[in-house]
PDB file of C-alpha atoms and ligand atoms in Angstrom:
ATOM      1  CA  UNK A1157     101.846 185.678  65.522  1.00  0.00           C
ATOM      2  CA  UNK A1158     102.819 189.280  66.193  1.00  0.00           C
ATOM      3  CA  UNK A1159     102.056 190.387  69.748  1.00  0.00           C
ATOM      4  CA  UNK A1160     102.113 193.900  71.189  1.00  0.00           C
ATOM      5  CA  UNK A1161     102.994 194.686  74.799  1.00  0.00           C
ATOM      6  CA  UNK A1162     104.412 197.517  76.863  1.00  0.00           C
ATOM      7  CA  UNK A1163     108.164 198.089  76.791  1.00  0.00           C
ATOM      8  CA  UNK A1164     110.048 196.475  79.710  1.00  0.00           C
ATOM      9  CA  UNK A1165     113.456 197.518  81.014  1.00  0.00           C
ATOM     10  CA  UNK A1166     114.881 194.149  79.887  1.00  0.00           C
ATOM     11  CA  UNK A1167     114.032 195.075  76.248  1.00  0.00           C
ATOM     12  CA  UNK A1168     116.449 198.005  76.210  1.00  0.00           C
ATOM     13  CA  UNK A1169     119.534 196.431  74.580  1.00  0.00           C
ATOM     14  CA  UNK A1170     117.571 194.507  71.950  1.00  0.00           C
ATOM     15  CA  UNK A1171     115.516 197.587  71.142  1.00  0.00           C
ATOM     16  CA  UNK A1172     118.611 199.739  70.636  1.00  0.00           C
ATOM     17  CA  UNK A1173     120.024 197.095  68.276  1.00  0.00           C
ATOM     18  CA  UNK A1174     116.740 196.961  66.341  1.00  0.00           C
ATOM     19  CA  UNK A1175     116.567 200.746  66.109  1.00  0.00           C
ATOM     20  CA  UNK A1176     120.174 201.486  65.046  1.00  0.00           C
ATOM     21  CA  UNK A1177     119.953 200.551  61.347  1.00  0.00           C
ATOM     22  CA  UNK A1178     116.474 202.107  60.959  1.00  0.00           C
ATOM     23  CA  UNK A1179     117.099 205.470  62.648  1.00  0.00           C
ATOM     24  CA  UNK A1180     120.854 205.889  62.347  1.00  0.00           C
ATOM     25  CA  UNK A1181     122.070 209.047  64.123  1.00  0.00           C
ATOM     26  CA  UNK A1182     118.618 209.886  65.510  1.00  0.00           C
ATOM     27  CA  UNK A1183     119.356 209.228  69.159  1.00  0.00           C
ATOM     28  CA  UNK A1184     117.250 206.133  69.832  1.00  0.00           C
ATOM     29  CA  UNK A1185     119.118 204.939  72.955  1.00  0.00           C
ATOM     30  CA  UNK A1186     118.727 208.344  74.648  1.00  0.00           C
ATOM     31  CA  UNK A1187     115.148 208.819  73.475  1.00  0.00           C
ATOM     32  CA  UNK A1188     114.058 205.393  74.782  1.00  0.00           C
ATOM     33  CA  UNK A1189     115.233 206.171  78.305  1.00  0.00           C
ATOM     34  CA  UNK A1190     113.398 209.503  78.348  1.00  0.00           C
ATOM     35  CA  UNK A1191     110.173 208.018  77.024  1.00  0.00           C
ATOM     36  CA  UNK A1192     110.408 205.085  79.437  1.00  0.00           C
ATOM     37  CA  UNK A1193     110.584 207.528  82.360  1.00  0.00           C
ATOM     38  CA  UNK A1194     108.050 210.096  81.139  1.00  0.00           C
ATOM     39  CA  UNK A1195     105.512 208.131  79.084  1.00  0.00           C
ATOM     40  CA  UNK A1196     106.066 204.461  79.905  1.00  0.00           C
ATOM     41  CA  UNK A1197     102.356 203.676  79.415  1.00  0.00           C
ATOM     42  CA  UNK A1198     102.660 204.948  75.826  1.00  0.00           C
ATOM     43  CA  UNK A1199     105.742 202.878  74.949  1.00  0.00           C
ATOM     44  CA  UNK A1200     104.971 199.574  73.189  1.00  0.00           C
ATOM     45  CA  UNK A1201     107.019 196.890  71.477  1.00  0.00           C
ATOM     46  CA  UNK A1202     106.040 194.234  68.937  1.00  0.00           C
ATOM     47  CA  UNK A1203     107.316 190.671  69.271  1.00  0.00           C
ATOM     48  CA  UNK A1204     107.392 187.684  66.981  1.00  0.00           C
ATOM     49  CA  UNK A1205     108.429 184.332  68.458  1.00  0.00           C
ATOM     50  CA  UNK A1206     110.111 186.079  71.382  1.00  0.00           C
ATOM     51  CA  UNK A1207     112.108 188.491  69.188  1.00  0.00           C
ATOM     52  CA  UNK A1208     111.537 192.252  69.116  1.00  0.00           C
ATOM     53  CA  UNK A1209     110.502 193.391  65.654  1.00  0.00           C
ATOM     54  CA  UNK A1210     109.127 196.885  66.215  1.00  0.00           C
ATOM     55  CA  UNK A1211     108.226 199.639  68.637  1.00  0.00           C
ATOM     56  CA  UNK A1212     106.161 202.787  69.051  1.00  0.00           C
ATOM     57  CA  UNK A1213     106.668 205.808  71.291  1.00  0.00           C
ATOM     58  CA  UNK A1214     103.859 208.148  72.310  1.00  0.00           C
ATOM     59  CA  UNK A1215     103.548 211.213  74.501  1.00  0.00           C
ATOM     60  CA  UNK A1216     100.988 213.676  75.822  1.00  0.00           C
ATOM     61  CA  UNK A1217     101.056 217.465  75.993  1.00  0.00           C
ATOM     62  CA  UNK A1218     101.041 218.712  79.571  1.00  0.00           C
ATOM     63  CA  UNK A1219      99.411 222.034  78.643  1.00  0.00           C
ATOM     64  CA  UNK A1220      96.557 220.224  76.853  1.00  0.00           C
ATOM     65  CA  UNK A1221      96.155 216.607  77.911  1.00  0.00           C
ATOM     66  CA  UNK A1222      93.613 215.907  75.144  1.00  0.00           C
ATOM     67  CA  UNK A1223      96.522 216.208  72.696  1.00  0.00           C
ATOM     68  CA  UNK A1224      98.901 213.282  72.114  1.00  0.00           C
ATOM     69  CA  UNK A1225     101.944 212.757  69.951  1.00  0.00           C
ATOM     70  CA  UNK A1226     103.165 209.733  68.048  1.00  0.00           C
ATOM     71  CA  UNK A1227     106.862 210.339  68.632  1.00  0.00           C
ATOM     72  CA  UNK A1228     108.354 207.460  66.660  1.00  0.00           C
ATOM     73  CA  UNK A1229     107.424 204.122  65.137  1.00  0.00           C
ATOM     74  CA  UNK A1230     109.753 201.555  63.640  1.00  0.00           C
ATOM     75  CA  UNK A1231     109.219 198.054  62.260  1.00  0.00           C
ATOM     76  CA  UNK A1232     112.311 196.095  61.199  1.00  0.00           C
ATOM     77  CA  UNK A1233     112.478 195.714  57.406  1.00  0.00           C
ATOM     78  CA  UNK A1234     111.868 191.939  57.374  1.00  0.00           C
ATOM     79  CA  UNK A1235     108.515 192.441  59.108  1.00  0.00           C
ATOM     80  CA  UNK A1236     107.188 195.468  57.251  1.00  0.00           C
ATOM     81  CA  UNK A1237     103.859 195.176  55.362  1.00  0.00           C
ATOM     82  CA  UNK A1238     102.670 192.481  57.790  1.00  0.00           C
ATOM     83  CA  UNK A1239     100.374 194.790  59.800  1.00  0.00           C
ATOM     84  CA  UNK A1240     102.877 195.237  62.624  1.00  0.00           C
ATOM     85  CA  UNK A1241     102.737 199.048  62.328  1.00  0.00           C
ATOM     86  CA  UNK A1242      98.949 198.922  62.261  1.00  0.00           C
ATOM     87  CA  UNK A1243      98.911 196.811  65.436  1.00  0.00           C
ATOM     88  CA  UNK A1244     101.396 199.088  67.227  1.00  0.00           C
ATOM     89  CA  UNK A1245      99.385 202.221  66.407  1.00  0.00           C
ATOM     90  CA  UNK A1246      96.118 200.513  67.414  1.00  0.00           C
ATOM     91  CA  UNK A1247      97.581 199.642  70.834  1.00  0.00           C
ATOM     92  CA  UNK A1248      98.924 203.165  71.326  1.00  0.00           C
ATOM     93  CA  UNK A1249      95.673 204.866  70.263  1.00  0.00           C
ATOM     94  CA  UNK A1250      93.563 202.599  72.474  1.00  0.00           C
ATOM     95  CA  UNK A1251      95.737 203.482  75.470  1.00  0.00           C
ATOM     96  CA  UNK A1252      95.627 207.164  74.532  1.00  0.00           C
ATOM     97  CA  UNK A1253      91.832 207.147  74.319  1.00  0.00           C
ATOM     98  CA  UNK A1254      91.727 205.608  77.797  1.00  0.00           C
ATOM     99  CA  UNK A1255      93.784 208.564  79.030  1.00  0.00           C
ATOM    100  CA  UNK A1256      91.346 211.091  77.509  1.00  0.00           C
ATOM    101  CA  UNK A1257      93.509 211.958  74.512  1.00  0.00           C
ATOM    102  CA  UNK A1258      91.340 213.095  71.584  1.00  0.00           C
ATOM    103  CA  UNK A1259      93.808 213.998  68.833  1.00  0.00           C
ATOM    104  CA  UNK A1260      97.250 212.702  67.974  1.00  0.00           C
ATOM    105  CA  UNK A1261      99.834 214.393  65.807  1.00  0.00           C
ATOM    106  CA  UNK A1262     103.230 213.494  64.384  1.00  0.00           C
ATOM    107  CA  UNK A1263     105.889 214.810  62.050  1.00  0.00           C
ATOM    108  CA  UNK A1264     107.364 213.001  59.063  1.00  0.00           C
ATOM    109  CA  UNK A1265     109.825 213.789  56.266  1.00  0.00           C
ATOM    110  CA  UNK A1266     108.077 214.467  52.958  1.00  0.00           C
ATOM    111  CA  UNK A1267     110.579 212.114  51.297  1.00  0.00           C
ATOM    112  CA  UNK A1268     109.559 209.212  53.543  1.00  0.00           C
ATOM    113  CA  UNK A1269     106.932 207.939  51.111  1.00  0.00           C
ATOM    114  CA  UNK A1270     106.364 204.558  52.848  1.00  0.00           C
ATOM    115  CA  UNK A1271     105.713 206.230  56.219  1.00  0.00           C
ATOM    116  CA  UNK A1272     103.471 208.891  54.647  1.00  0.00           C
ATOM    117  CA  UNK A1273     101.434 206.188  52.875  1.00  0.00           C
ATOM    118  CA  UNK A1274     101.163 204.272  56.134  1.00  0.00           C
ATOM    119  CA  UNK A1275     100.024 207.292  58.160  1.00  0.00           C
ATOM    120  CA  UNK A1276      97.436 208.266  55.546  1.00  0.00           C
ATOM    121  CA  UNK A1277      96.149 204.683  55.399  1.00  0.00           C
ATOM    122  CA  UNK A1278      95.512 204.715  59.163  1.00  0.00           C
ATOM    123  CA  UNK A1279      93.659 208.040  59.033  1.00  0.00           C
ATOM    124  CA  UNK A1280      96.173 210.871  59.449  1.00  0.00           C
ATOM    125  CA  UNK A1281      95.726 214.073  57.440  1.00  0.00           C
ATOM    126  CA  UNK A1282      98.366 216.672  56.681  1.00  0.00           C
ATOM    127  CA  UNK A1283      97.985 219.935  58.628  1.00  0.00           C
ATOM    128  CA  UNK A1284     101.083 221.975  57.774  1.00  0.00           C
ATOM    129  CA  UNK A1285     104.764 221.925  56.800  1.00  0.00           C
ATOM    130  CA  UNK A1286     107.292 223.153  59.376  1.00  0.00           C
ATOM    131  CA  UNK A1287     110.540 224.582  57.969  1.00  0.00           C
ATOM    132  CA  UNK A1288     113.768 224.018  59.966  1.00  0.00           C
ATOM    133  CA  UNK A1289     111.977 221.698  62.381  1.00  0.00           C
ATOM    134  CA  UNK A1290     115.097 219.638  63.055  1.00  0.00           C
ATOM    135  CA  UNK A1291     118.670 220.872  63.138  1.00  0.00           C
ATOM    136  CA  UNK A1292     120.364 221.856  60.863  1.00  0.00           C
ATOM    137  CA  UNK A1293     117.792 222.544  58.123  1.00  0.00           C
ATOM    138  CA  UNK A1294     115.266 219.737  58.099  1.00  0.00           C
ATOM    139  CA  UNK A1295     111.621 220.379  57.268  1.00  0.00           C
ATOM    140  CA  UNK A1296     108.809 218.093  58.398  1.00  0.00           C
ATOM    141  CA  UNK A1297     105.182 217.603  57.502  1.00  0.00           C
ATOM    142  CA  UNK A1298     102.794 217.749  60.470  1.00  0.00           C
ATOM    143  CA  UNK A1299      99.989 215.192  60.341  1.00  0.00           C
ATOM    144  CA  UNK A1300      97.023 214.788  62.680  1.00  0.00           C
ATOM    145  CA  UNK A1301      94.337 212.246  63.429  1.00  0.00           C
ATOM    146  CA  UNK A1302      91.243 212.354  65.620  1.00  0.00           C
ATOM    147  CA  UNK A1303      91.012 209.304  67.866  1.00  0.00           C
TER     148      UNK A1303
HETATM  149  C1  COA B 127     106.125 203.118  58.366  1.00  0.00           C
HETATM  150  C2  COA B 127     106.163 201.742  59.014  1.00  0.00           C
HETATM  151  C3  COA B 127     106.137 201.902  60.537  1.00  0.00           C
HETATM  152  C4  COA B 127     104.912 200.942  58.571  1.00  0.00           C
HETATM  153  O1  COA B 127     104.865 199.725  59.303  1.00  0.00           O
HETATM  154  P1  COA B 127     104.326 198.376  58.651  1.00  0.00           P
HETATM  155  O2  COA B 127     104.268 197.333  59.710  1.00  0.00           O
HETATM  156  O3  COA B 127     105.132 198.042  57.437  1.00  0.00           O
HETATM  157  O4  COA B 127     102.857 198.813  58.195  1.00  0.00           O
HETATM  158  P2  COA B 127     101.569 197.893  57.926  1.00  0.00           P
HETATM  159  O5  COA B 127     101.975 196.543  57.424  1.00  0.00           O
HETATM  160  O6  COA B 127     100.700 197.929  59.140  1.00  0.00           O
HETATM  161  O7  COA B 127     100.907 198.712  56.717  1.00  0.00           O
HETATM  162  C5  COA B 127      99.567 199.174  56.725  1.00  0.00           C
HETATM  163  C6  COA B 127      99.315 199.909  55.430  1.00  0.00           C
HETATM  164  O8  COA B 127     100.134 201.090  55.343  1.00  0.00           O
HETATM  165  C7  COA B 127     100.543 201.309  53.975  1.00  0.00           C
HETATM  166  N1  COA B 127     101.992 201.079  53.829  1.00  0.00           N
HETATM  167  C8  COA B 127     102.836 200.551  54.733  1.00  0.00           C
HETATM  168  N2  COA B 127     104.088 200.498  54.233  1.00  0.00           N
HETATM  169  C9  COA B 127     104.025 200.996  52.980  1.00  0.00           C
HETATM  170  C10 COA B 127     104.987 201.155  51.941  1.00  0.00           C
HETATM  171  N3  COA B 127     106.277 200.798  52.097  1.00  0.00           N
HETATM  172  N4  COA B 127     104.584 201.694  50.760  1.00  0.00           N
HETATM  173  C11 COA B 127     103.291 202.050  50.560  1.00  0.00           C
HETATM  174  N5  COA B 127     102.314 201.895  51.519  1.00  0.00           N
HETATM  175  C12 COA B 127     102.685 201.370  52.698  1.00  0.00           C
HETATM  176  C13 COA B 127      99.795 200.256  53.144  1.00  0.00           C
HETATM  177  O9  COA B 127      98.533 200.809  52.782  1.00  0.00           O
HETATM  178  C14 COA B 127      99.636 199.135  54.180  1.00  0.00           C
HETATM  179  O10 COA B 127      98.565 198.258  53.864  1.00  0.00           O
HETATM  180  P3  COA B 127      98.816 197.037  52.800  1.00  0.00           P
HETATM  181  O11 COA B 127     100.102 196.361  53.181  1.00  0.00           O
HETATM  182  O12 COA B 127      97.602 196.179  52.987  1.00  0.00           O
HETATM  183  O13 COA B 127      98.894 197.694  51.444  1.00  0.00           O
HETATM  184  C15 COA B 127     107.404 200.931  58.555  1.00  0.00           C
HETATM  185  O14 COA B 127     107.495 200.997  57.148  1.00  0.00           O
HETATM  186  C16 COA B 127     108.731 201.420  59.120  1.00  0.00           C
HETATM  187  O15 COA B 127     109.081 201.102  60.265  1.00  0.00           O
HETATM  188  N6  COA B 127     109.513 202.186  58.350  1.00  0.00           N
HETATM  189  C17 COA B 127     110.875 202.585  58.763  1.00  0.00           C
HETATM  190  C18 COA B 127     110.869 203.565  59.914  1.00  0.00           C
HETATM  191  C19 COA B 127     110.073 204.805  59.603  1.00  0.00           C
HETATM  192  O16 COA B 127     110.214 205.443  58.551  1.00  0.00           O
HETATM  193  N7  COA B 127     109.227 205.199  60.583  1.00  0.00           N
HETATM  194  C20 COA B 127     108.418 206.391  60.490  1.00  0.00           C
HETATM  195  C21 COA B 127     109.233 207.588  60.851  1.00  0.00           C
HETATM  196  S1  COA B 127     108.282 209.084  60.771  1.00  0.00           S
END
């Protein structure tokens, strides 16, 4: 059974190893430390038989605390399409609602068809496209969902 719980400091090494092949060159080890310190309540991992198989990172806007962000989600390839992503987002959104967050947004590459399908399936709608969002010339779609 897949279980979801908050990230713990002892997960750090295993999480970095899980992340590396999925988000190569996208700074996971640095990002995890920042999110742990700033938004620890919005940092969840998924486990199967004691092994980490996925994670989700959330955040909240300080200038408008009704607005949250899904910063990153990753499920290791062997466990995709087994509802792990759905469970991770459900845990994050439940926690966000408890904090008074009303809308959540994210960005995704247009070419990432699996992620786009996933986000649309769980209720996100596309709001805009941002040119040059990431260095050096990477555009992203902005999606939003009401909680
Ligand atoms: C996107 C991701 C998190 C989805 O996680 P997941 O655990 O596989 O998703 P779920 O099993 O909960 O899928 C729920 C639904 O989303 C849709 N979906 C998920 N993966 C899909 C895929 N590869 N192709 C088409 N639809 C997909 C389906 O409708 C699916 O329901 P179904 O399996 O009954 O058809 C996962 O594919 C992943 O980690 N990808 C690599 C990292 C990544 O790109 N992250 C997003 C960066 S913006």
